Amino acid sequence: MSKETVLIVEDEKSILELLAYTFEKEGFRVYASGEGGDGLEKAGRLQPSLILLDLMLPGMDGLEILKALRANQTTASIPVIMLTARSEEIDKIVGLELGADDYVTKPFSPRELMARVKAVLRRGRPAHSQPVLRAGAIELQTEKHLVLLKGKPVELTSKEFGLLKVLMESDGRVLSREVLLEKVWGFDRSMHIETRTVDMHVGQLRKKLQMESERILTVKNAGYRFENEK
Ligand code: CA
């Protein structure tokens, strides 16, 4: 069996060394880069099994790299785990919308990181991560972060976009407000966001979807459901 490979893009030398050591001990072949543009180039050339991507980097930052990776066919399916600091919560969520497979906040424990890595490698890239989702007059282009209504762009905030994407990907299942908070806001116990925030954003989203607003159904005492076919 060939060795799993990992590309670590991280500019802090001590963290890079700790990561390289951790992965080598687990039997990975490790490639490293301390700069954004170089990291992107190596990803395309070396085709690693997994990329560990720091958010704040000299040159291109982590989100720009992620976007470029997902836009390029040769790297679009490589799993990416983002490394973020606590204060970068917002970027973390945007990162997941752009197609990161998971994130790890610094400081991290090597054991927790490895558990995440194994989970990501096991499940691969999600099958539902389609480039374009459609329902009636709505077209959502995941990589371009774009929503069209009857072919015309709709201006959505990042949260409204995330919400619509999660709803459209749910195959008609009911999603509770808690699940939506977790998927779209990246809710954890350190963030005090209330479930009615979801209702507020759904309201805004419905307004912007105009004649297609009724596709987002409120399910009493349960949450929301998106009707793909009607
Ligand atoms: Ca950094």
mmCIF file of C-alpha atoms and ligand atoms in Angstrom, residues 10-12 54-58 106, ligand 1:
data_model
loop_
_atom_site.group_PDB
_atom_site.id
_atom_site.type_symbol
_atom_site.label_atom_id
_atom_site.label_comp_id
_atom_site.label_asym_id
_atom_site.label_seq_id
_atom_site.Cartn_x
_atom_site.Cartn_y
_atom_site.Cartn_z
ATOM 1 C CA GLU A 10 1.939 26.895 7.760
ATOM 2 C CA ASP A 11 4.274 29.842 8.246
ATOM 3 C CA GLU A 12 4.920 29.420 11.982
ATOM 4 C CA ASP A 54 -3.214 27.690 7.912
ATOM 5 C CA LEU A 55 -5.512 30.693 7.582
ATOM 6 C CA MET A 56 -3.049 33.543 8.055
ATOM 7 C CA LEU A 57 -0.149 33.178 5.650
ATOM 8 C CA PRO A 58 2.254 35.468 3.842
ATOM 9 C CA LYS A 106 -5.004 26.581 17.609
HETATM 10 CA CA CA B 1 0.001 31.759 10.196
#
